[in-house]
Coordinates of C-alpha atoms and ligand atoms in Angstrom, one line a residue:
M1 CA 0.0 0.0 0.0
C2 CA 1.0 3.6 -0.4
G3 CA 3.7 5.1 1.9
I4 CA 4.5 8.6 3.0
I5 CA 7.7 10.2 4.2
G6 CA 8.3 13.9 5.0
Y7 CA 11.3 15.7 6.4
A8 CA 12.0 19.1 7.8
G9 CA 15.7 19.8 8.7
E10 CA 19.1 20.5 7.4
R11 CA 20.2 17.2 5.9
A12 CA 20.1 16.8 2.1
P13 CA 16.3 16.3 1.7
G14 CA 16.5 14.3 -1.5
D15 CA 18.8 11.7 0.0
L16 CA 16.8 11.5 3.2
L17 CA 13.4 11.1 1.4
L18 CA 14.9 8.5 -0.9
D19 CA 16.2 6.5 2.1
G20 CA 12.7 6.7 3.7
L21 CA 11.0 5.6 0.5
K22 CA 13.3 2.6 0.3
K23 CA 12.3 1.6 3.8
L24 CA 8.7 1.8 2.7
E25 CA 9.2 -0.4 -0.4
Y26 CA 8.1 -3.5 1.5
R27 CA 4.6 -2.1 1.6
G28 CA 4.2 -2.7 -2.1
Y29 CA 4.0 0.1 -4.7
D30 CA 4.1 0.8 -8.4
S31 CA 5.3 4.4 -8.6
A32 CA 7.2 6.8 -6.4
G33 CA 8.0 10.5 -6.2
V34 CA 9.3 13.4 -4.0
A35 CA 8.7 17.1 -3.8
V36 CA 11.5 19.3 -2.5
F37 CA 12.3 23.0 -2.5
N38 CA 14.8 24.4 -4.8
R39 CA 15.4 28.2 -4.9
D40 CA 12.0 28.7 -3.1
K41 CA 10.1 26.7 -5.8
I42 CA 8.7 23.3 -5.3
K43 CA 10.3 20.8 -7.6
V44 CA 8.5 17.4 -8.1
C45 CA 10.2 14.3 -9.4
R46 CA 8.2 11.2 -10.0
C47 CA 8.4 8.0 -11.9
E48 CA 6.5 4.8 -12.6
G49 CA 8.1 1.6 -11.4
K50 CA 10.8 1.0 -8.8
I51 CA 12.6 3.5 -6.6
A52 CA 15.8 2.9 -8.5
C53 CA 14.3 4.8 -11.3
L54 CA 13.5 7.8 -9.1
E55 CA 17.0 7.6 -7.7
K56 CA 18.4 8.1 -11.2
I57 CA 16.2 11.1 -11.8
L58 CA 17.3 12.6 -8.4
D59 CA 21.0 12.1 -9.3
N60 CA 20.6 14.9 -11.7
E61 CA 18.7 17.3 -9.4
T62 CA 19.9 19.7 -6.8
F63 CA 17.7 20.8 -3.9
D64 CA 18.5 23.5 -1.4
G65 CA 15.3 23.6 0.8
E66 CA 14.7 22.5 4.3
A67 CA 11.5 20.5 3.8
G68 CA 10.4 17.8 1.5
I69 CA 7.8 15.0 1.1
G70 CA 7.9 11.7 -0.7
H71 CA 5.5 8.9 -1.6
T72 CA 5.3 5.3 -2.8
R73 CA 2.0 4.7 -4.6
W74 CA 0.0 1.5 -4.9
A75 CA -2.6 2.1 -7.5
T76 CA -6.3 2.2 -6.6
H77 CA -7.8 5.1 -8.6
G78 CA -6.0 5.4 -11.9
R79 CA -3.3 3.0 -13.4
P80 CA 0.3 3.1 -12.3
S81 CA 1.9 6.0 -14.3
E82 CA 4.1 9.0 -13.7
A83 CA 1.1 11.4 -14.0
N84 CA -0.8 9.4 -11.3
A85 CA 2.3 9.2 -9.0
H86 CA 2.4 11.5 -6.0
P87 CA 3.3 14.2 -5.0
H88 CA 0.5 16.1 -6.8
L89 CA 1.6 19.7 -7.4
F90 CA -1.0 22.3 -8.2
Q91 CA 0.2 25.9 -8.4
S92 CA 1.7 26.5 -4.9
I93 CA 0.7 23.3 -3.1
A94 CA 2.2 19.8 -3.3
V95 CA 0.4 16.8 -1.6
V96 CA 1.1 13.2 -0.9
H97 CA -1.9 11.1 0.1
N98 CA -2.6 7.6 1.4
G99 CA -6.2 6.4 1.6
I100 CA -9.3 7.0 -0.6
I101 CA -11.2 10.2 -1.1
E102 CA -14.7 8.8 -1.6
N103 CA -16.3 12.0 -2.9
Y104 CA -13.5 12.9 -5.2
I105 CA -15.8 12.9 -8.3
E106 CA -18.1 15.4 -6.7
L107 CA -15.2 17.6 -5.6
R108 CA -13.5 17.4 -8.9
D109 CA -16.7 18.5 -10.7
M110 CA -17.0 21.4 -8.3
L111 CA -13.4 22.4 -8.9
K112 CA -13.8 22.0 -12.7
D113 CA -16.7 24.4 -12.6
E114 CA -14.3 26.8 -10.9
H115 CA -11.9 26.3 -14.0
N116 CA -9.4 23.9 -12.5
T117 CA -7.9 21.4 -14.8
F118 CA -6.6 18.1 -13.6
S119 CA -3.5 16.2 -14.7
S120 CA -4.1 12.8 -13.2
E121 CA -6.8 10.1 -12.9
T122 CA -6.4 10.0 -9.1
D123 CA -8.7 10.8 -6.3
S124 CA -5.8 12.4 -4.4
E125 CA -5.3 15.3 -6.8
V126 CA -8.4 17.1 -5.6
L127 CA -6.6 17.7 -2.3
S128 CA -4.0 20.1 -3.8
H129 CA -6.7 21.9 -5.8
L130 CA -8.9 22.3 -2.7
F131 CA -6.1 23.7 -0.6
V132 CA -5.1 26.2 -3.3
R133 CA -8.8 27.2 -3.6
F134 CA -8.9 28.2 0.1
I135 CA -5.5 29.9 0.0
K136 CA -6.8 32.0 -2.9
K137 CA -9.7 32.9 -0.7
G138 CA -7.2 34.5 1.7
L139 CA -6.9 31.7 4.3
S140 CA -3.5 30.8 5.8
F141 CA -1.8 27.5 4.8
E142 CA -3.0 25.8 7.9
E143 CA -6.6 27.0 7.7
A144 CA -6.7 26.1 4.0
V145 CA -5.7 22.5 4.8
C146 CA -8.2 22.2 7.6
R147 CA -11.1 23.7 5.6
G148 CA -10.2 21.6 2.6
L149 CA -10.2 18.4 4.7
E150 CA -13.6 19.3 6.1
M151 CA -15.0 18.9 2.6
V152 CA -13.5 15.5 2.1
R153 CA -15.3 12.1 2.7
G154 CA -13.1 9.0 3.0
S155 CA -9.8 8.2 4.5
Y156 CA -6.5 10.0 4.4
A157 CA -3.0 10.4 5.7
I158 CA -1.4 13.4 4.0
A159 CA 1.7 15.6 4.0
V160 CA 1.6 19.0 2.3
L161 CA 4.1 21.6 1.2
Y162 CA 3.3 25.2 0.4
E163 CA 5.5 27.4 -1.8
K164 CA 5.2 30.5 0.4
E165 CA 6.3 28.7 3.6
P166 CA 9.2 26.5 2.4
A167 CA 10.3 25.3 5.8
K168 CA 7.0 23.9 6.8
I169 CA 5.1 20.6 6.4
I170 CA 1.5 20.1 7.3
A171 CA 0.4 16.5 8.0
A172 CA -3.1 15.2 8.8
R173 CA -4.8 11.9 9.4
K174 CA -8.2 10.2 9.2
E175 CA -8.4 6.4 9.2
S176 CA -4.9 6.0 7.7
P177 CA -1.9 5.9 9.9
L178 CA 0.5 8.8 10.2
I179 CA 3.4 9.3 12.6
I180 CA 5.4 12.3 13.5
G181 CA 9.1 11.6 14.3
L182 CA 10.9 14.0 16.7
G183 CA 14.6 14.7 16.2
E184 CA 17.1 17.3 17.3
G185 CA 16.8 20.2 14.9
E186 CA 14.8 18.1 12.5
N187 CA 11.4 16.4 12.4
F188 CA 9.8 13.8 10.3
V189 CA 6.4 12.5 9.0
A190 CA 5.9 8.9 8.0
S191 CA 3.1 6.4 7.3
D192 CA 5.0 3.8 9.3
V193 CA 7.7 3.3 11.8
P194 CA 10.5 1.7 9.8
A195 CA 10.7 4.7 7.4
I196 CA 12.2 6.9 10.0
L197 CA 13.5 4.5 12.7
G198 CA 17.0 5.1 11.5
Y199 CA 16.7 8.8 12.5
T200 CA 14.6 8.8 15.6
R201 CA 12.9 6.5 18.1
N202 CA 10.6 9.2 19.6
M203 CA 7.3 9.3 17.8
I204 CA 3.9 10.8 18.1
F205 CA 1.0 8.8 16.5
L206 CA -1.6 11.1 15.1
N207 CA -5.2 10.4 15.9
D208 CA -8.1 10.7 13.4
G209 CA -9.1 14.3 12.9
E210 CA -5.7 15.7 13.9
I211 CA -3.2 17.8 12.0
A212 CA 0.5 18.4 12.7
V213 CA 2.3 21.5 11.7
L214 CA 6.1 21.0 11.7
D215 CA 9.3 22.6 10.7
K216 CA 12.8 21.6 11.8
N217 CA 12.5 23.1 15.3
R218 CA 8.9 22.5 16.3
V219 CA 5.9 20.3 16.0
E220 CA 2.4 21.5 16.8
I221 CA -0.6 19.1 16.9
K222 CA -4.1 20.3 16.7
T223 CA -7.6 19.2 15.8
L224 CA -9.0 20.2 12.5
A225 CA -11.1 22.7 14.5
G226 CA -7.8 24.3 15.8
S227 CA -7.7 23.1 19.4
P228 CA -4.2 22.3 20.5
V229 CA -3.4 18.7 21.4
Q230 CA -0.8 17.7 23.9
R231 CA 0.5 14.1 23.7
P232 CA 3.9 12.9 24.9
P233 CA 5.9 11.0 22.3
I234 CA 6.2 7.2 22.5
H235 CA 9.7 5.7 22.5
I236 CA 9.9 2.9 20.0
T237 CA 12.3 0.1 21.0
W238 CA 12.6 -1.6 17.6
D239 CA 16.2 -1.7 16.6
P240 CA 16.7 -0.4 13.0
I241 CA 19.1 -3.2 12.4
M242 CA 16.2 -5.6 12.9
A243 CA 14.6 -4.1 9.8
E244 CA 17.7 -4.7 7.6
K245 CA 18.5 -7.9 5.8
S246 CA 21.5 -8.9 8.1
G247 CA 23.2 -10.8 5.3
Y248 CA 20.1 -12.7 4.1
K249 CA 19.3 -12.5 0.4
H250 CA 15.7 -11.6 1.1
F251 CA 13.7 -10.2 4.1
M252 CA 11.4 -13.2 3.9
L253 CA 14.3 -15.7 4.4
K254 CA 15.6 -13.6 7.3
E255 CA 12.2 -13.5 8.9
I256 CA 11.7 -17.2 8.5
F257 CA 14.9 -17.8 10.3
E258 CA 14.0 -15.3 13.0
Q259 CA 11.0 -17.3 14.1
P260 CA 12.5 -19.1 17.1
R261 CA 13.7 -15.7 18.4
A262 CA 10.3 -14.1 17.7
I263 CA 8.5 -16.8 19.7
I264 CA 10.9 -16.3 22.6
D265 CA 10.1 -12.6 22.6
T266 CA 6.4 -13.2 22.3
L267 CA 6.5 -15.5 25.3
R268 CA 8.9 -13.5 27.4
G269 CA 7.5 -12.5 30.8
R270 CA 4.1 -14.0 30.0
I271 CA 4.5 -17.6 31.4
S272 CA 5.7 -19.3 34.5
E273 CA 6.9 -22.9 34.2
E274 CA 6.9 -23.3 38.0
T275 CA 3.2 -22.3 38.6
G276 CA 1.7 -22.9 35.2
S277 CA 0.4 -19.3 35.1
V278 CA -0.1 -17.1 32.1
F279 CA 0.3 -13.3 32.4
L280 CA -1.3 -11.4 29.5
D281 CA -0.1 -7.8 29.7
G282 CA -2.5 -5.6 27.9
I283 CA -5.5 -8.0 28.4
D284 CA -7.5 -7.4 31.5
L285 CA -10.4 -9.8 31.4
S286 CA -11.6 -11.0 34.7
T287 CA -12.3 -14.6 35.6
E288 CA -15.9 -13.7 36.1
Y289 CA -16.1 -12.2 32.5
M290 CA -14.4 -15.3 31.0
K291 CA -16.9 -17.6 32.7
K292 CA -19.8 -15.4 31.4
I293 CA -18.9 -15.2 27.7
E294 CA -20.7 -17.6 25.4
R295 CA -18.6 -17.4 22.3
I296 CA -15.3 -16.2 20.9
Y297 CA -14.8 -14.9 17.4
F298 CA -11.4 -14.8 15.7
I299 CA -11.6 -12.2 12.9
A300 CA -8.8 -11.5 10.4
C301 CA -7.6 -11.5 6.8
G302 CA -5.2 -13.7 4.9
T303 CA -2.5 -15.3 6.9
S304 CA -3.8 -13.8 10.1
Y305 CA -7.1 -15.5 9.3
Y306 CA -5.3 -18.9 9.1
A307 CA -3.8 -18.2 12.5
G308 CA -7.4 -17.8 13.7
L309 CA -8.3 -21.1 12.2
V310 CA -5.5 -22.8 14.1
G311 CA -6.6 -20.8 17.1
K312 CA -10.1 -22.3 17.0
F313 CA -8.5 -25.8 17.6
M314 CA -6.4 -24.4 20.5
L315 CA -9.1 -22.4 22.2
E316 CA -11.9 -25.0 21.8
H317 CA -9.5 -27.7 23.1
L318 CA -8.0 -25.8 26.0
G319 CA -10.8 -23.4 26.9
R320 CA -13.8 -25.6 26.0
I321 CA -15.7 -22.6 24.6
P322 CA -17.3 -22.3 21.1
V323 CA -15.1 -20.4 18.7
E324 CA -16.0 -19.0 15.3
V325 CA -13.5 -17.8 12.8
D326 CA -14.5 -15.2 10.3
L327 CA -12.9 -13.3 7.4
A328 CA -13.1 -9.6 8.4
S329 CA -14.3 -8.7 4.9
E330 CA -17.3 -11.1 5.4
F331 CA -18.0 -10.5 9.0
R332 CA -18.5 -6.7 8.6
Y333 CA -21.3 -7.2 6.0
R334 CA -23.3 -10.2 7.4
D335 CA -25.0 -8.8 10.4
P336 CA -23.2 -11.2 12.7
L337 CA -24.7 -12.6 15.9
V338 CA -22.7 -10.7 18.4
N339 CA -23.6 -9.3 21.8
E340 CA -22.0 -8.4 25.2
K341 CA -21.4 -12.1 25.8
T342 CA -19.2 -12.3 22.8
L343 CA -15.4 -11.7 22.8
L344 CA -13.9 -10.6 19.5
V345 CA -10.3 -11.4 18.9
L346 CA -9.0 -9.4 16.0
I347 CA -5.7 -10.7 14.5
S348 CA -3.5 -8.4 12.4
Q349 CA 0.2 -8.1 11.9
S350 CA 0.0 -4.5 10.7
G351 CA -3.0 -3.4 12.8
E352 CA -4.0 -1.3 9.8
T353 CA -6.0 -3.7 7.6
A354 CA -9.1 -1.8 6.6
D355 CA -11.5 -4.8 6.7
T356 CA -10.2 -5.9 10.1
L357 CA -10.7 -2.4 11.5
A358 CA -14.2 -2.2 10.2
A359 CA -15.1 -5.6 11.6
M360 CA -13.8 -4.6 15.0
R361 CA -16.0 -1.5 14.9
E362 CA -19.0 -3.5 13.7
G363 CA -18.6 -6.0 16.6
R364 CA -17.9 -3.3 19.2
D365 CA -21.1 -1.4 18.1
K366 CA -23.0 -4.6 18.8
G367 CA -21.7 -4.7 22.4
A368 CA -18.8 -7.1 22.2
R369 CA -15.5 -6.7 24.0
T370 CA -12.5 -6.5 21.6
V371 CA -9.0 -7.9 22.0
C372 CA -6.4 -7.6 19.3
I373 CA -3.3 -9.6 18.6
C374 CA -1.1 -7.2 16.8
N375 CA 2.6 -6.8 15.8
V376 CA 2.8 -3.0 15.2
V377 CA 2.9 -0.9 18.3
E378 CA 0.4 1.9 18.4
S379 CA -1.3 0.8 15.2
T380 CA -4.9 1.9 14.7
L381 CA -6.2 -1.5 15.7
A382 CA -4.0 -1.6 18.8
R383 CA -5.2 1.8 19.9
D384 CA -8.9 1.2 19.1
C385 CA -9.4 -2.2 20.7
D386 CA -10.3 -2.6 24.4
H387 CA -7.3 -4.8 25.0
V388 CA -4.1 -5.6 23.0
L389 CA -1.7 -8.4 23.1
Y390 CA 1.5 -7.5 21.1
T391 CA 3.2 -10.3 19.3
H392 CA 6.8 -8.8 19.6
A393 CA 7.9 -10.4 16.3
G394 CA 9.8 -7.3 15.4
P395 CA 9.3 -5.5 12.1
E396 CA 8.1 -7.8 9.3
I397 CA 9.2 -6.4 6.0
G398 CA 8.6 -9.2 3.5
V399 CA 5.1 -9.0 2.1
A400 CA 4.6 -12.7 2.7
S401 CA 4.0 -13.0 6.4
T402 CA 6.0 -15.6 8.2
K403 CA 7.3 -14.7 11.7
A404 CA 4.2 -12.6 12.4
F405 CA 2.1 -15.8 11.8
T406 CA 4.0 -18.0 14.2
S407 CA 4.0 -15.2 16.8
Q408 CA 0.3 -14.9 16.3
L409 CA 0.0 -18.6 17.0
A410 CA 2.0 -18.2 20.2
S411 CA -0.2 -15.3 21.3
I412 CA -3.3 -17.3 20.6
F413 CA -2.0 -20.3 22.5
L414 CA -1.4 -18.0 25.5
I415 CA -4.9 -16.7 25.3
A416 CA -6.2 -20.2 25.0
L417 CA -4.3 -21.3 28.1
S418 CA -5.4 -18.3 30.0
V419 CA -9.1 -18.9 29.1
G420 CA -8.8 -22.5 30.0
R421 CA -7.3 -21.6 33.4
K422 CA -9.9 -18.9 34.1
R423 CA -12.8 -21.2 33.1
G424 CA -11.4 -24.0 35.3
V425 CA -10.8 -26.3 32.4
I426 CA -7.0 -26.6 32.8
Q427 CA -5.5 -27.5 36.1
D428 CA -2.0 -26.7 37.3
D429 CA -0.3 -29.9 36.2
R430 CA -1.7 -29.7 32.7
A431 CA -0.8 -26.0 32.5
K432 CA 2.8 -26.6 33.6
Y433 CA 3.1 -29.4 31.0
L434 CA 1.8 -27.2 28.2
I435 CA 4.0 -24.3 29.2
Q436 CA 7.0 -26.6 29.3
K437 CA 6.2 -27.8 25.7
L438 CA 5.8 -24.2 24.7
V439 CA 9.2 -23.3 26.0
E440 CA 10.7 -26.2 24.0
L441 CA 9.2 -24.9 20.8
P442 CA 11.9 -22.5 19.7
R443 CA 14.5 -25.3 19.8
L444 CA 12.3 -27.5 17.7
M445 CA 11.7 -24.7 15.3
E446 CA 15.5 -24.3 15.0
Q447 CA 15.7 -28.0 14.1
A448 CA 13.0 -27.5 11.4
L449 CA 15.0 -24.6 9.9
Q450 CA 18.0 -26.9 9.5
L451 CA 15.9 -28.8 6.9
E452 CA 16.4 -25.9 4.5
P453 CA 19.0 -27.6 2.1
A454 CA 16.7 -30.7 1.6
I455 CA 13.7 -28.5 1.1
R456 CA 15.6 -26.4 -1.5
E457 CA 16.4 -29.5 -3.5
I458 CA 12.8 -30.5 -3.7
A459 CA 11.8 -27.0 -4.5
E460 CA 14.1 -27.0 -7.5
Q461 CA 12.4 -30.1 -8.9
Y462 CA 9.0 -28.5 -8.6
A463 CA 9.7 -24.9 -9.6
D464 CA 8.1 -25.5 -13.0
A465 CA 4.8 -27.0 -11.7
R466 CA 1.7 -25.2 -12.8
D467 CA -0.6 -26.2 -9.9
F468 CA -0.1 -27.5 -6.4
L469 CA -2.4 -29.1 -3.9
F470 CA -1.7 -28.8 -0.1
L471 CA -3.5 -31.3 2.1
G472 CA -3.8 -31.3 5.9
R473 CA -6.2 -32.4 8.6
G474 CA -7.3 -31.2 12.0
I475 CA -5.1 -28.5 13.4
N476 CA -2.8 -28.7 10.4
Y477 CA -5.5 -28.1 7.9
P478 CA -5.1 -24.3 8.2
I479 CA -1.4 -24.9 7.8
A480 CA -2.1 -26.5 4.4
L481 CA -4.1 -23.3 3.5
E482 CA -1.2 -21.1 4.7
G483 CA 1.4 -23.2 2.7
A484 CA -0.7 -22.8 -0.4
L485 CA -1.1 -19.0 0.2
K486 CA 2.7 -18.6 0.6
L487 CA 3.4 -20.5 -2.6
K488 CA 0.9 -18.5 -4.7
E489 CA 1.8 -15.1 -3.2
I490 CA 5.5 -15.3 -4.0
S491 CA 5.9 -17.8 -6.9
Y492 CA 2.6 -17.1 -8.7
I493 CA 2.0 -20.9 -9.0
H494 CA -1.6 -21.8 -8.6
A495 CA -2.0 -23.6 -5.2
E496 CA -4.9 -24.7 -3.2
G497 CA -5.1 -25.8 0.4
Y498 CA -7.6 -28.5 1.2
P499 CA -8.7 -30.6 4.2
A500 CA -7.4 -34.0 3.1
G501 CA -10.6 -35.8 3.9
E502 CA -12.5 -33.5 1.6
M503 CA -10.3 -34.3 -1.4
K504 CA -12.5 -37.1 -2.6
H505 CA -15.4 -34.8 -2.8
G506 CA -14.0 -32.9 -5.7
P507 CA -10.3 -32.0 -6.0
I508 CA -9.4 -35.6 -6.6
A509 CA -10.5 -35.0 -10.2
L510 CA -7.4 -32.8 -10.6
I511 CA -4.9 -35.5 -9.7
D512 CA -2.7 -36.8 -12.4
E513 CA 1.1 -37.2 -12.8
E514 CA 1.3 -33.4 -13.3
M515 CA -0.2 -32.6 -9.9
P516 CA 2.2 -32.4 -7.0
V517 CA 0.4 -32.8 -3.7
L518 CA 2.2 -31.6 -0.5
T519 CA 0.7 -33.5 2.4
L520 CA 1.1 -32.8 6.1
V521 CA 1.4 -36.0 8.0
P522 CA 2.1 -35.3 11.7
N523 CA 2.1 -38.2 14.1
D524 CA -1.3 -37.4 15.6
S525 CA -4.8 -38.8 15.9
V526 CA -5.6 -38.4 12.2
Y527 CA -2.3 -40.0 11.0
E528 CA -3.9 -43.2 9.6
K529 CA -6.5 -41.1 7.8
I530 CA -3.9 -39.0 6.1
L531 CA -2.1 -42.2 4.9
S532 CA -5.3 -43.2 3.2
N533 CA -5.5 -39.8 1.5
I534 CA -1.9 -40.3 0.3
E535 CA -2.9 -43.7 -1.2
E536 CA -5.7 -42.0 -3.0
V537 CA -3.3 -39.6 -4.6
K538 CA -0.7 -42.2 -5.5
A539 CA -3.4 -44.4 -7.1
R540 CA -4.0 -41.6 -9.6
K541 CA -0.3 -41.1 -10.3
G542 CA 0.0 -37.8 -8.3
K543 CA 3.4 -36.9 -6.9
V544 CA 3.4 -36.7 -3.1
I545 CA 5.7 -34.6 -0.9
A546 CA 5.2 -35.5 2.7
I547 CA 6.0 -33.5 5.8
A548 CA 6.1 -36.1 8.5
T549 CA 7.5 -36.7 12.0
K550 CA 11.0 -38.0 12.5
G551 CA 10.9 -41.7 13.2
D552 CA 8.0 -42.4 10.9
I553 CA 9.5 -45.3 9.0
G554 CA 6.5 -46.2 6.9
I555 CA 6.0 -42.9 5.2
E556 CA 9.0 -43.0 2.9
K557 CA 7.6 -46.0 1.0
R558 CA 4.4 -44.1 0.2
A559 CA 5.6 -40.6 -0.6
D560 CA 7.9 -39.5 -3.5
H561 CA 9.7 -37.1 -1.2
T562 CA 9.7 -36.8 2.6
I563 CA 10.8 -34.1 5.0
F564 CA 11.0 -35.1 8.6
I565 CA 10.2 -32.5 11.2
P566 CA 11.1 -33.0 14.9
E567 CA 8.5 -34.7 17.2
V568 CA 6.2 -32.1 18.8
D569 CA 3.1 -32.2 20.9
S570 CA 0.2 -32.2 18.4
I571 CA -1.5 -29.0 19.6
L572 CA 1.8 -27.2 18.9
S573 CA 2.6 -29.0 15.7
P574 CA 1.5 -26.1 13.4
F575 CA 4.5 -24.0 14.7
V576 CA 6.9 -26.5 13.3
M577 CA 4.9 -27.8 10.4
V578 CA 4.6 -24.4 8.8
I579 CA 8.4 -23.9 8.5
P580 CA 9.1 -26.4 5.7
L581 CA 6.2 -24.8 3.8
Q582 CA 7.5 -21.3 4.2
L583 CA 11.0 -22.5 3.0
F584 CA 9.5 -24.4 0.1
A585 CA 7.5 -21.4 -1.2
Y586 CA 10.6 -19.2 -0.7
H587 CA 12.9 -21.5 -2.7
V588 CA 10.4 -22.2 -5.5
A589 CA 10.1 -18.4 -5.9
V590 CA 13.9 -17.9 -5.9
F591 CA 14.2 -20.6 -8.6
K592 CA 11.5 -18.9 -10.6
G593 CA 13.2 -15.6 -10.2
T594 CA 10.1 -13.7 -8.9
D595 CA 10.3 -10.8 -6.6
V596 CA 10.2 -12.6 -3.2
D597 CA 9.9 -9.6 -0.9
Q598 CA 7.6 -7.5 -3.0
P599 CA 5.4 -9.9 -5.0
R600 CA 3.4 -8.3 -7.8
N601 CA 0.1 -6.7 -7.0
L602 CA 0.4 -7.3 -3.3
A603 CA 0.8 -4.8 -0.5
K604 CA 2.1 -5.4 3.0
S605 CA -0.8 -3.8 4.7
V606 CA -4.1 -3.5 2.9
T607 CA -5.4 -0.2 4.2
V608 CA -8.2 0.0 1.7
E609 CA -11.3 -2.1 1.4
Ligands
LIG701 C1 0.2 -12.9 4.1 O1 1.4 -13.4 3.5 C2 -0.3 -11.8 3.3 N1 0.5 -11.0 2.6 C3 -1.7 -11.3 3.7 O2 -2.6 -12.3 3.5 C4 -1.9 -10.7 5.1 O3 -1.8 -11.7 6.1 C5 -3.3 -10.0 5.2 O4 -3.4 -9.0 4.3 C6 -3.6 -9.6 6.6 O5 -2.7 -8.6 7.1 P1 -2.6 -8.1 8.6 O6 -2.2 -9.3 9.4 O7 -1.6 -7.0 8.6 O8 -4.0 -7.7 9.0

């Protein structure tokens, strides 16, 4: 999705903006641009395609101003092109915008009637025209932005430059994240933390309906109506090095290998092996409330939704409470059965997914309490939910989610344990046993990561496949879905995840010698059933890649390829099972030469509906 960076200070603005834009690349984009002052005039440089192209253009430019704004655009209204790229400069005003202006056609028609001509197909361009309109009516820069925004319906995060006040940036937010970074003799604007983390850790997160007026020496936050807002900055502890590749070829590979560490960080301080207790900082739900609730919903999108599907198994098993799992984009429109006896658990790595935010609001309006499991500190979801459990996976840059997923699973497991304890389902001994198993997990995940060379070899043999089927059962059925999603996201191979027992009801028609079937065969209660499903595939000449448990001597005779993962308690098996699937998708994509970290058409956080 689109990204914003803004800078007021004495460093070379072109270089700084470019650096910030590179840090935003992971969000996904198709064009980029900057606006910087040169000899008191705003100069805009933009191009379609990658930031490397913008870099070449900027090599031949000189800037001497103290303020600039930059943007990476992910096309919604209007195709990817230089004309549609931001910043949009109209006369004296340049604007970058994330979000969607819902009434842009209406505004555009009004402005056309006032003899404005537009140079792009975007909804965003109306903003620069609106602000100029109010400046021409005699309003100050700040008043013009506020009055202009009052006419807008929809969502926005914006940063604006005005030619007559070259040291100043005005930023504003409604339903799209925007952060102000505070430095010494310099200040920053960004749509997300990694863009400016190399320069400052002190950040103020704007709220909806707020604007920030900043230059290199000061930051003022106000409401659109002009009332001053005082909010202390938040100190972000993420280390910028964590957001670099640290020698790995891709962020995705680095993040796959970071999973054992991410799980340790997610569990840190939240469990006691001695007493079997769980401490959920950020979630303050009483035993009385936990006994009273009748149903829990997990609501999320994409990979986070699959974490919810695994969570259903965990929570129903450990908490003995009915759990429903819903896609946020469906939940929000289907008048769900939710009331004050329902607990909504929203799962989102970014905390900015538009559908998940809308589902949270829908549920809250119907009286439900809301908990979110989120990786990004102070994201909109984290701030708007009643309770938040942070995953502590560290910044996830690769568009394909990996470590955020397993950290979500760890957080869900903690919630399940806590619910089970509070509802009196899990006694001390069982809790201690489960916590001990949880503590062993990072070591087992390390062992699974050592399987990389073997997985790479298999990936090479299947990199030319056209389709793939992923089969799993029980708690690992969602892992089959996740494996298929990973493969299609980054290698563009068509892949489907299926509950293995359901294969004979349709997908079996697809099986022939051209159809590789990756099958999850943990040593659990459905082991025998999965073996029968493998036989069904083999009988139709399908190729079987099995992910099985170490010591399973029978499986090698049945499958064409076998990867052995370490033995793990079945309720925790998804943590280990998913690792070979992530590595498989990664290596297939590398063999195919696709863009692993920024796959085509995808965005890291989907902030539009
Ligand atoms: C996962 O690899 C995806 N890129 C995507 O499905 C993602 O999980 C989904 O968009 C939800 O994002 P969130 O966790 O930030 O809400």
